[in-house]
Amino acid sequence: MSLQGEFLLVMAGSAIFTVGLISLCAHFSSSLKRERILLWFGLFAAPYGLALVLRSVLIPVPDSLDEMLLVVVVRLIGLAAIIPALLLFHEFYGKGWRLSSKWVTSIYALAVVYVVVLLTLHERTYAIPSPGIALVILVPLVLIVDRIAGYQPPQIRDRPVIFVGQAVFFLTFAYDHISHLWAGNMRAISEPLGFMILTICLGYVVSRRVAANEAEWVSMTDEMRAARRIQTALLPPSMPSLTGVSVAARYAPMTAVAGDFYGFPRVSESSVNEGSMDIIVADVMGHGVPAALVASMVKVCVFAGAQNGKRPDSIIGDLNRTLSQEAPGEFATAVYVSLNVQKGVGWYSSAGHPAPLMWHRKSQTLEALNVSGLLLGVRQEESFTTNQIQFEQGDRLLLYSDGLTEAESAVGLDFGDARLPKVFALWQAYTAEQFADALLKEVLTWSEDNSGPHQSDDITFIVIDFA
């Protein structure tokens, strides 16, 4: 080959090697890990380009044993590069009829092993045939057999462009290998040109996929922001104002939107109700948008029942039937509390929810309101009960989701078992707002790891002080 031809091969090999490295870096970036074509193409292109440069520059004619060993190493690099090329073909073509595409890869791998053995035993490495000849025969044979068997490759975007790139590369690959078989020419002349065309085709496809992924990401981001705004609108804009009661709430979702929900369906200071307030805390199983949608259903159902003056057990029962009918397979826990502030008495009904905690300041005792019913959404006609509670001036009621109590420390201790019961006595002089701030900070600090606070679930709680 002329000096000009050698120079062109070096330029082509350097470009192919660089493109391969860029493809690998792009694959391992956060936004493109799911694009496996970049992985296989990078693993194919980088060693292929390296072998092309080494064959053209370092070992034009092997004269010594060291040069012969380098010939063997370069040839092994080229042989190994074909395996990710076959995996790239499998990515687009699919499994084939009865896993035919996997059989092609396996047979080629066996042929490579056979050639490696010959390279270690044979003195004339150039005389050893390339295993690529097996691909020249197998690939068209597999395509024909699959076509006759009725196999249909998976539907993918930009199929014609991919087909053109792979077809051109395979034809140039086959031409060079057949030429070598007949004329003994070791240099790949047309194959690098075919590879460059394949690179251009794959670059076009990948760029379109990246653009589609970016557009999808932007769309999802906008949708998540909208969902966040909607969920924020579902929560109370402020705490209820009621004589003799101080209320504070904290809502810390683990993701942009969550399945926790709290609200105050009824607040009244009329002479009929003598100062009353109802509270709901619910926790939908799961996270993200699906859980948030169910949480919005919880609010509609609960507030409708509260406006009709229903008891806590009836409201929880209606919510259970609504979830069972309208959202089968979705489950939630909830606790509904109705308080008569003037009389110092309340009623509550619970469905699989963590027990509310009542701190009695006079007696310095912590009472768990642990009477609970079945999880919401399990049985449509499940019945629930209403239980009574007593409170007096100075007492504090805490309603919460399990994200508070199940937060784990670095050594695996639950916050609800090891720390939560102690803070009531420790912070009993705090106002409701001060207590809520301290409690949220404490639970986040409790569950932090080496990288900082580590939240594993949505955290929601309401603090009610009876002044």
Short mmCIF file of C-alpha atoms in Angstrom, two decimals:
data_model
loop_
_atom_site.label_atom_id
_atom_site.label_comp_id
_atom_site.label_asym_id
_atom_site.label_seq_id
_atom_site.Cartn_x
_atom_site.Cartn_y
_atom_site.Cartn_z
CA MET A 1 0.00 0.00 0.00
CA SER A 2 1.23 3.52 -0.79
CA LEU A 3 2.38 5.97 1.84
CA GLN A 4 -0.72 8.05 1.16
CA GLY A 5 -2.92 5.00 1.74
CA GLU A 6 -1.11 4.24 5.00
CA PHE A 7 -1.65 7.82 6.12
CA LEU A 8 -5.37 7.64 5.36
CA LEU A 9 -5.67 4.40 7.33
CA VAL A 10 -3.90 6.00 10.29
CA MET A 11 -6.22 8.99 10.16
CA ALA A 12 -9.27 6.72 9.91
CA GLY A 13 -8.06 4.52 12.76
CA SER A 14 -7.36 7.52 15.01
CA ALA A 15 -10.81 8.97 14.28
CA ILE A 16 -12.51 5.63 14.94
CA PHE A 17 -10.58 5.15 18.20
CA THR A 18 -11.55 8.66 19.37
CA VAL A 19 -15.21 8.14 18.48
CA GLY A 20 -15.17 4.87 20.43
CA LEU A 21 -13.84 6.56 23.58
CA ILE A 22 -16.40 9.36 23.25
CA SER A 23 -19.19 6.77 22.91
CA LEU A 24 -18.09 5.02 26.09
CA CYS A 25 -17.92 8.30 28.00
CA ALA A 26 -21.37 9.25 26.72
CA HIS A 27 -22.78 5.87 27.74
CA PHE A 28 -21.58 6.21 31.31
CA SER A 29 -22.97 9.72 31.65
CA SER A 30 -26.08 9.89 33.87
CA SER A 31 -28.56 10.60 31.10
CA LEU A 32 -27.46 7.98 28.56
CA LYS A 33 -26.81 4.81 30.59
CA ARG A 34 -29.86 3.12 29.13
CA GLU A 35 -28.53 3.59 25.57
CA ARG A 36 -26.61 0.30 25.27
CA ILE A 37 -25.82 0.89 21.60
CA LEU A 38 -23.27 3.46 22.79
CA LEU A 39 -21.65 0.85 25.04
CA TRP A 40 -21.36 -1.84 22.36
CA PHE A 41 -20.31 0.66 19.70
CA GLY A 42 -17.64 2.14 21.98
CA LEU A 43 -16.26 -1.29 22.89
CA PHE A 44 -16.22 -2.09 19.17
CA ALA A 45 -14.80 1.17 17.81
CA ALA A 46 -12.01 1.87 20.34
CA PRO A 47 -10.06 -1.42 19.93
CA TYR A 48 -10.88 -1.57 16.20
CA GLY A 49 -9.39 1.89 15.62
CA LEU A 50 -6.38 1.08 17.81
CA ALA A 51 -5.68 -2.11 15.88
CA LEU A 52 -5.99 -0.25 12.58
CA VAL A 53 -3.41 2.35 13.62
CA LEU A 54 -0.98 -0.24 14.98
CA ARG A 55 -1.19 -2.35 11.83
CA SER A 56 -0.45 0.68 9.66
CA VAL A 57 2.30 2.40 11.66
CA LEU A 58 4.12 0.09 14.03
CA ILE A 59 4.36 -3.19 12.16
CA PRO A 60 4.18 -2.72 8.40
CA VAL A 61 6.49 -5.76 7.89
CA PRO A 62 7.37 -8.02 10.87
CA ASP A 63 11.03 -9.05 10.74
CA SER A 64 11.82 -10.02 14.33
CA LEU A 65 10.28 -12.10 17.09
CA ASP A 66 9.24 -8.97 19.00
CA GLU A 67 7.54 -7.57 15.95
CA MET A 68 5.84 -10.91 15.37
CA LEU A 69 4.52 -10.89 18.94
CA LEU A 70 3.20 -7.38 18.35
CA VAL A 71 1.48 -8.66 15.23
CA VAL A 72 -0.23 -11.32 17.33
CA VAL A 73 -1.33 -8.77 19.97
CA VAL A 74 -2.72 -6.39 17.37
CA ARG A 75 -4.58 -9.20 15.65
CA LEU A 76 -6.07 -10.34 18.94
CA ILE A 77 -7.30 -6.80 19.58
CA GLY A 78 -8.98 -6.76 16.20
CA LEU A 79 -10.57 -10.17 16.75
CA ALA A 80 -11.91 -9.20 20.17
CA ALA A 81 -13.44 -6.00 18.78
CA ILE A 82 -15.84 -7.99 16.62
CA ILE A 83 -17.64 -9.47 19.66
CA PRO A 84 -19.16 -6.14 20.81
CA ALA A 85 -19.95 -5.53 17.13
CA LEU A 86 -22.06 -8.69 17.19
CA LEU A 87 -23.70 -7.55 20.43
CA LEU A 88 -24.50 -4.26 18.69
CA PHE A 89 -26.10 -6.25 15.86
CA HIS A 90 -28.07 -8.24 18.45
CA GLU A 91 -29.27 -4.96 20.03
CA PHE A 92 -30.99 -3.97 16.79
CA TYR A 93 -31.85 -7.34 15.29
CA GLY A 94 -33.11 -9.07 18.41
CA LYS A 95 -32.69 -12.71 19.42
CA GLY A 96 -33.51 -14.11 16.01
CA TRP A 97 -35.32 -17.34 15.25
CA ARG A 98 -34.50 -19.74 18.07
CA LEU A 99 -31.76 -17.42 19.35
CA SER A 100 -29.94 -17.47 16.02
CA SER A 101 -28.15 -14.15 16.60
CA LYS A 102 -26.75 -15.45 19.90
CA TRP A 103 -25.56 -18.59 18.12
CA VAL A 104 -23.63 -16.42 15.65
CA THR A 105 -21.85 -14.67 18.53
CA SER A 106 -21.09 -17.99 20.25
CA ILE A 107 -19.71 -19.60 17.08
CA TYR A 108 -17.52 -16.58 16.38
CA ALA A 109 -16.21 -16.64 19.96
CA LEU A 110 -15.29 -20.32 19.53
CA ALA A 111 -13.58 -19.51 16.23
CA VAL A 112 -11.57 -16.78 17.96
CA VAL A 113 -10.45 -19.27 20.62
CA TYR A 114 -9.39 -21.68 17.87
CA VAL A 115 -7.42 -18.96 16.07
CA VAL A 116 -5.75 -17.88 19.33
CA VAL A 117 -4.55 -21.44 19.86
CA LEU A 118 -3.16 -21.51 16.30
CA LEU A 119 -1.42 -18.16 16.85
CA THR A 120 0.44 -19.58 19.83
CA LEU A 121 1.56 -22.65 17.87
CA HIS A 122 2.01 -21.41 14.31
CA GLU A 123 5.11 -19.51 13.22
CA ARG A 124 3.48 -17.87 10.19
CA THR A 125 0.69 -15.84 11.75
CA TYR A 126 -0.29 -14.29 8.43
CA ALA A 127 -1.13 -17.73 7.08
CA ILE A 128 -3.78 -18.35 9.75
CA PRO A 129 -7.26 -17.58 8.39
CA SER A 130 -9.37 -14.96 10.14
CA PRO A 131 -12.48 -16.14 12.04
CA GLY A 132 -14.25 -13.27 10.27
CA ILE A 133 -14.71 -15.70 7.35
CA ALA A 134 -17.18 -17.58 9.56
CA LEU A 135 -19.21 -14.38 9.93
CA VAL A 136 -19.15 -13.77 6.18
CA ILE A 137 -20.90 -17.12 5.82
CA LEU A 138 -23.02 -17.24 8.99
CA VAL A 139 -24.62 -13.78 8.98
CA PRO A 140 -26.24 -14.01 5.51
CA LEU A 141 -27.23 -17.62 6.28
CA VAL A 142 -28.93 -16.62 9.56
CA LEU A 143 -30.76 -13.73 7.89
CA ILE A 144 -32.08 -16.02 5.17
CA VAL A 145 -33.15 -18.75 7.61
CA ASP A 146 -34.85 -16.25 9.93
CA ARG A 147 -36.68 -14.74 6.98
CA ILE A 148 -37.95 -18.14 5.89
CA ALA A 149 -38.95 -19.02 9.48
CA GLY A 150 -40.99 -15.81 9.68
CA TYR A 151 -38.90 -14.06 12.34
CA GLN A 152 -39.64 -10.34 12.70
CA PRO A 153 -36.97 -8.10 14.28
CA PRO A 154 -38.20 -5.75 17.02
CA GLN A 155 -39.67 -2.45 15.90
CA ILE A 156 -37.19 0.35 16.52
CA ARG A 157 -36.91 3.93 15.43
CA ASP A 158 -34.73 4.80 12.41
CA ARG A 159 -34.53 1.19 11.23
CA PRO A 160 -33.61 2.08 7.59
CA VAL A 161 -30.65 4.21 8.70
CA ILE A 162 -29.36 1.48 10.99
CA PHE A 163 -29.80 -1.14 8.28
CA VAL A 164 -27.85 0.90 5.74
CA GLY A 165 -24.94 1.46 8.13
CA GLN A 166 -24.68 -2.18 9.19
CA ALA A 167 -25.13 -3.46 5.61
CA VAL A 168 -22.37 -1.21 4.22
CA PHE A 169 -19.96 -2.19 6.98
CA PHE A 170 -20.69 -5.89 6.58
CA LEU A 171 -20.24 -5.75 2.80
CA THR A 172 -16.86 -4.02 3.13
CA PHE A 173 -15.92 -6.43 5.93
CA ALA A 174 -16.84 -9.40 3.73
CA TYR A 175 -15.04 -7.96 0.69
CA ASP A 176 -11.74 -7.51 2.54
CA HIS A 177 -11.89 -10.97 4.13
CA ILE A 178 -12.71 -12.69 0.85
CA SER A 179 -9.91 -10.71 -0.87
CA HIS A 180 -7.48 -11.88 1.78
CA LEU A 181 -8.65 -15.48 1.37
CA TRP A 182 -8.09 -15.37 -2.36
CA ALA A 183 -5.11 -13.02 -2.76
CA GLY A 184 -3.48 -13.14 0.66
CA ASN A 185 -3.78 -9.37 1.22
CA MET A 186 -3.70 -8.70 4.97
CA ARG A 187 -4.60 -5.02 4.85
CA ALA A 188 -8.19 -3.91 5.42
CA ILE A 189 -8.74 -1.41 2.60
CA SER A 190 -12.48 -0.92 2.19
CA GLU A 191 -13.55 -2.03 5.69
CA PRO A 192 -12.49 1.25 7.43
CA LEU A 193 -14.58 3.18 4.91
CA GLY A 194 -17.56 0.98 5.74
CA PHE A 195 -16.93 1.56 9.43
CA MET A 196 -16.96 5.33 8.94
CA ILE A 197 -20.33 5.07 7.18
CA LEU A 198 -21.63 2.90 10.05
CA THR A 199 -20.38 5.54 12.50
CA ILE A 200 -22.22 8.29 10.67
CA CYS A 201 -25.47 6.28 10.63
CA LEU A 202 -25.24 5.38 14.32
CA GLY A 203 -24.34 8.96 15.20
CA TYR A 204 -27.50 10.12 13.46
CA VAL A 205 -29.62 7.57 15.32
CA VAL A 206 -28.06 8.30 18.70
CA SER A 207 -28.42 12.05 18.27
CA ARG A 208 -32.12 11.62 17.51
CA ARG A 209 -32.54 9.40 20.57
CA VAL A 210 -30.68 11.84 22.79
CA ALA A 211 -32.88 14.67 21.53
CA ALA A 212 -35.99 12.57 22.19
CA ASN A 213 -34.73 11.68 25.68
CA GLU A 214 -34.04 15.33 26.47
CA ALA A 215 -37.50 16.33 25.26
CA GLU A 216 -39.04 13.55 27.33
CA TRP A 217 -37.04 14.62 30.39
CA VAL A 218 -38.12 18.25 29.99
CA SER A 219 -41.74 17.16 29.59
CA MET A 220 -41.57 14.93 32.67
CA THR A 221 -39.93 17.72 34.65
CA ASP A 222 -42.74 20.10 33.73
CA GLU A 223 -45.32 17.48 34.63
CA MET A 224 -43.66 16.81 37.98
CA ARG A 225 -43.65 20.52 38.75
CA ALA A 226 -47.32 20.71 37.89
CA ALA A 227 -48.04 17.66 40.06
CA ARG A 228 -46.08 19.25 42.89
CA ARG A 229 -48.13 22.44 42.62
CA ILE A 230 -51.38 20.47 42.58
CA GLN A 231 -50.39 18.42 45.61
CA THR A 232 -49.32 21.53 47.48
CA ALA A 233 -52.75 22.97 46.76
CA LEU A 234 -54.33 19.89 48.36
CA LEU A 235 -52.60 20.60 51.66
CA PRO A 236 -53.89 23.23 54.08
CA PRO A 237 -52.54 26.71 53.24
CA SER A 238 -52.34 27.53 56.96
CA MET A 239 -52.97 26.00 60.34
CA PRO A 240 -56.50 26.25 61.79
CA SER A 241 -57.22 28.97 64.33
CA LEU A 242 -59.18 27.72 67.30
CA THR A 243 -59.35 29.05 70.84
CA GLY A 244 -57.46 26.84 73.27
CA VAL A 245 -55.52 24.95 70.61
CA SER A 246 -52.13 25.47 68.92
CA VAL A 247 -51.42 23.46 65.77
CA ALA A 248 -48.20 22.89 63.80
CA ALA A 249 -47.59 20.55 60.87
CA ARG A 250 -44.54 19.40 58.95
CA TYR A 251 -44.59 17.76 55.53
CA ALA A 252 -41.30 16.43 54.10
CA PRO A 253 -41.83 14.29 50.98
CA MET A 254 -38.99 12.02 49.91
CA THR A 255 -39.59 12.81 46.21
CA ALA A 256 -41.12 15.74 44.35
CA VAL A 257 -44.60 14.38 45.03
CA ALA A 258 -45.64 11.92 47.70
CA GLY A 259 -48.44 9.77 49.02
CA ASP A 260 -48.73 11.38 52.46
CA PHE A 261 -51.66 13.67 53.09
CA TYR A 262 -53.00 15.68 56.02
CA GLY A 263 -55.85 18.10 56.41
CA PHE A 264 -58.45 19.62 58.70
CA PRO A 265 -61.88 18.69 57.29
CA ARG A 266 -63.85 20.51 60.04
CA VAL A 267 -62.93 23.45 62.23
CA SER A 268 -65.64 25.29 64.17
CA GLU A 269 -66.02 27.58 67.15
CA SER A 270 -69.80 27.75 67.02
CA SER A 271 -71.84 27.35 70.20
CA VAL A 272 -73.34 24.17 68.77
CA ASN A 273 -69.99 22.40 68.41
CA GLU A 274 -68.45 24.17 71.43
CA GLY A 275 -65.11 24.52 69.62
CA SER A 276 -64.27 21.46 67.52
CA MET A 277 -61.64 20.36 65.03
CA ASP A 278 -61.22 17.28 62.83
CA ILE A 279 -57.84 16.04 61.57
CA ILE A 280 -56.95 13.46 58.92
CA VAL A 281 -53.50 11.97 58.29
CA ALA A 282 -53.18 9.39 55.51
CA ASP A 283 -50.30 7.51 53.93
CA VAL A 284 -50.75 5.95 50.49
CA MET A 285 -48.49 3.00 49.72
CA GLY A 286 -45.72 3.87 47.27
CA HIS A 287 -44.21 7.13 46.13
CA GLY A 288 -44.37 9.57 43.25
CA VAL A 289 -47.26 10.58 41.02
CA PRO A 290 -49.43 7.42 41.43
CA ALA A 291 -49.42 7.75 45.22
CA ALA A 292 -50.13 11.49 44.94
CA LEU A 293 -53.17 10.81 42.73
CA VAL A 294 -54.59 8.42 45.31
CA ALA A 295 -53.88 10.99 48.02
CA SER A 296 -56.03 13.51 46.13
CA MET A 297 -58.83 10.93 46.08
CA VAL A 298 -58.45 10.58 49.84
CA LYS A 299 -58.98 14.30 50.36
CA VAL A 300 -62.13 14.46 48.22
CA CYS A 301 -63.69 11.47 49.96
CA VAL A 302 -62.79 12.53 53.52
CA PHE A 303 -63.88 16.15 53.17
CA ALA A 304 -67.19 15.09 51.62
CA GLY A 305 -67.90 12.84 54.60
CA ALA A 306 -66.89 15.53 57.10
CA GLN A 307 -69.24 18.08 55.53
CA ASN A 308 -72.09 15.62 55.99
CA GLY A 309 -71.34 15.40 59.72
CA LYS A 310 -70.33 11.74 59.73
CA ARG A 311 -68.49 10.02 62.58
CA PRO A 312 -64.80 9.06 62.23
CA ASP A 313 -65.58 5.36 61.67
CA SER A 314 -68.08 6.20 58.91
CA ILE A 315 -65.61 8.52 57.18
CA ILE A 316 -62.86 5.87 57.28
CA GLY A 317 -65.35 3.24 56.05
CA ASP A 318 -66.41 5.42 53.12
CA LEU A 319 -62.77 6.02 52.24
CA ASN A 320 -62.08 2.28 52.32
CA ARG A 321 -64.99 1.55 49.94
CA THR A 322 -63.92 4.33 47.58
CA LEU A 323 -60.36 3.01 47.33
CA SER A 324 -61.55 -0.57 46.88
CA GLN A 325 -63.94 0.41 44.08
CA GLU A 326 -62.15 3.22 42.27
CA ALA A 327 -58.49 2.27 42.80
CA PRO A 328 -58.28 -1.52 43.23
CA GLY A 329 -54.80 -2.66 44.18
CA GLU A 330 -53.95 0.65 45.84
CA PHE A 331 -53.61 0.60 49.61
CA ALA A 332 -53.35 3.28 52.27
CA THR A 333 -53.37 3.85 56.01
CA ALA A 334 -55.28 6.67 57.68
CA VAL A 335 -56.28 8.03 61.05
CA TYR A 336 -59.19 10.44 61.55
CA VAL A 337 -59.53 12.38 64.80
CA SER A 338 -62.46 14.55 65.90
CA LEU A 339 -61.80 16.82 68.90
CA ASN A 340 -64.19 18.75 71.13
CA VAL A 341 -61.81 21.25 72.65
CA GLN A 342 -64.19 22.73 75.23
CA LYS A 343 -65.13 19.36 76.72
CA GLY A 344 -61.61 17.88 76.50
CA VAL A 345 -62.83 14.80 74.67
CA GLY A 346 -62.21 13.36 71.24
CA TRP A 347 -62.99 10.42 69.00
CA TYR A 348 -60.76 8.69 66.50
CA SER A 349 -60.83 5.88 63.97
CA SER A 350 -57.76 4.29 62.40
CA ALA A 351 -57.08 2.00 59.46
CA GLY A 352 -53.67 0.37 59.70
CA HIS A 353 -52.10 3.69 60.66
CA PRO A 354 -49.40 4.27 63.30
CA ALA A 355 -50.95 4.97 66.70
CA PRO A 356 -51.32 8.68 67.59
CA LEU A 357 -49.41 9.67 70.71
CA MET A 358 -50.93 11.75 73.55
CA TRP A 359 -48.55 13.34 76.06
CA HIS A 360 -50.29 14.00 79.38
CA ARG A 361 -48.25 16.74 80.97
CA LYS A 362 -49.85 16.57 84.42
CA SER A 363 -49.08 12.88 84.90
CA GLN A 364 -45.93 12.94 82.73
CA THR A 365 -47.10 9.88 80.78
CA LEU A 366 -47.24 9.05 77.09
CA GLU A 367 -50.38 7.29 75.83
CA ALA A 368 -50.45 5.43 72.51
CA LEU A 369 -53.90 5.42 70.86
CA ASN A 370 -53.21 2.03 69.36
CA VAL A 371 -56.69 0.74 68.49
CA SER A 372 -56.48 0.29 64.71
CA GLY A 373 -58.47 -1.34 61.92
CA LEU A 374 -57.48 -3.05 58.68
CA LEU A 375 -55.47 -1.39 55.95
CA LEU A 376 -57.58 0.66 53.51
CA GLY A 377 -58.32 -0.97 50.17
CA VAL A 378 -58.10 -4.61 51.28
CA ARG A 379 -61.78 -5.50 51.84
CA GLN A 380 -64.56 -3.30 50.52
CA GLU A 381 -67.07 -3.97 53.30
CA GLU A 382 -64.62 -3.79 56.20
CA SER A 383 -66.06 -2.15 59.31
CA PHE A 384 -64.18 0.29 61.54
CA THR A 385 -64.73 1.51 65.10
CA THR A 386 -64.69 4.90 66.80
CA ASN A 387 -62.69 5.16 70.03
CA GLN A 388 -62.78 7.92 72.65
CA ILE A 389 -59.86 9.89 74.06
CA GLN A 390 -59.61 12.36 76.98
CA PHE A 391 -57.28 15.34 77.19
CA GLU A 392 -56.80 18.42 79.33
CA GLN A 393 -54.84 21.66 79.45
CA GLY A 394 -51.12 21.16 78.80
CA ASP A 395 -51.54 17.89 76.86
CA ARG A 396 -49.97 17.38 73.44
CA LEU A 397 -51.25 15.15 70.60
CA LEU A 398 -49.00 13.91 67.79
CA LEU A 399 -50.40 12.44 64.55
CA TYR A 400 -47.84 11.18 62.05
CA SER A 401 -47.03 8.85 59.15
CA ASP A 402 -44.69 5.87 59.48
CA GLY A 403 -41.88 7.81 57.80
CA LEU A 404 -41.31 9.44 61.18
CA THR A 405 -41.12 6.34 63.36
CA GLU A 406 -39.42 4.02 60.84
CA ALA A 407 -36.50 6.33 60.08
CA GLU A 408 -33.36 4.27 60.78
CA SER A 409 -30.06 5.33 62.25
CA ALA A 410 -26.70 4.22 60.88
CA VAL A 411 -26.81 1.17 63.17
CA GLY A 412 -30.36 0.21 62.20
CA LEU A 413 -32.35 1.61 65.16
CA ASP A 414 -35.85 2.97 64.46
CA PHE A 415 -36.47 6.54 65.52
CA GLY A 416 -39.90 5.61 66.88
CA ASP A 417 -38.48 3.03 69.26
CA ALA A 418 -35.26 4.64 70.38
CA ARG A 419 -35.86 8.39 70.34
CA LEU A 420 -39.44 9.56 69.79
CA PRO A 421 -40.88 8.68 73.25
CA LYS A 422 -38.12 10.67 74.97
CA VAL A 423 -38.64 13.98 73.19
CA PHE A 424 -42.11 14.60 74.69
CA ALA A 425 -40.75 15.08 78.20
CA LEU A 426 -37.55 16.70 76.97
CA TRP A 427 -39.34 19.35 74.88
CA GLN A 428 -42.60 19.70 76.78
CA ALA A 429 -41.97 23.42 77.37
CA TYR A 430 -41.68 24.06 73.61
CA THR A 431 -44.54 25.61 71.69
CA ALA A 432 -46.18 23.51 68.98
CA GLU A 433 -44.10 25.23 66.28
CA GLN A 434 -40.87 24.83 68.24
CA PHE A 435 -41.64 21.19 68.92
CA ALA A 436 -42.36 20.54 65.21
CA ASP A 437 -39.13 22.22 64.10
CA ALA A 438 -37.05 20.31 66.64
CA LEU A 439 -38.72 16.99 65.82
CA LEU A 440 -38.16 17.28 62.06
CA LYS A 441 -34.53 18.25 62.56
CA GLU A 442 -34.04 15.41 65.01
CA VAL A 443 -35.44 12.69 62.73
CA LEU A 444 -33.44 13.89 59.72
CA THR A 445 -30.27 13.98 61.80
CA TRP A 446 -31.08 10.54 63.19
CA SER A 447 -31.19 8.96 59.74
CA GLU A 448 -28.22 10.76 58.17
CA ASP A 449 -25.35 8.84 56.60
CA ASN A 450 -21.88 9.88 55.47
CA SER A 451 -23.33 12.04 52.69
CA GLY A 452 -25.74 13.89 55.00
CA PRO A 453 -29.41 13.46 55.94
CA HIS A 454 -30.79 10.32 54.35
CA GLN A 455 -34.58 10.20 54.07
CA SER A 456 -36.03 6.81 53.10
CA ASP A 457 -39.75 7.68 53.26
CA ASP A 458 -42.17 10.58 53.29
CA ILE A 459 -42.39 12.25 56.70
CA THR A 460 -45.61 13.94 57.82
CA PHE A 461 -46.75 14.85 61.32
CA ILE A 462 -49.13 17.22 63.11
CA VAL A 463 -48.59 18.60 66.61
CA ILE A 464 -51.67 19.74 68.59
CA ASP A 465 -51.21 21.53 71.90
CA PHE A 466 -54.17 22.02 74.25
CA ALA A 467 -53.52 25.35 75.96
#
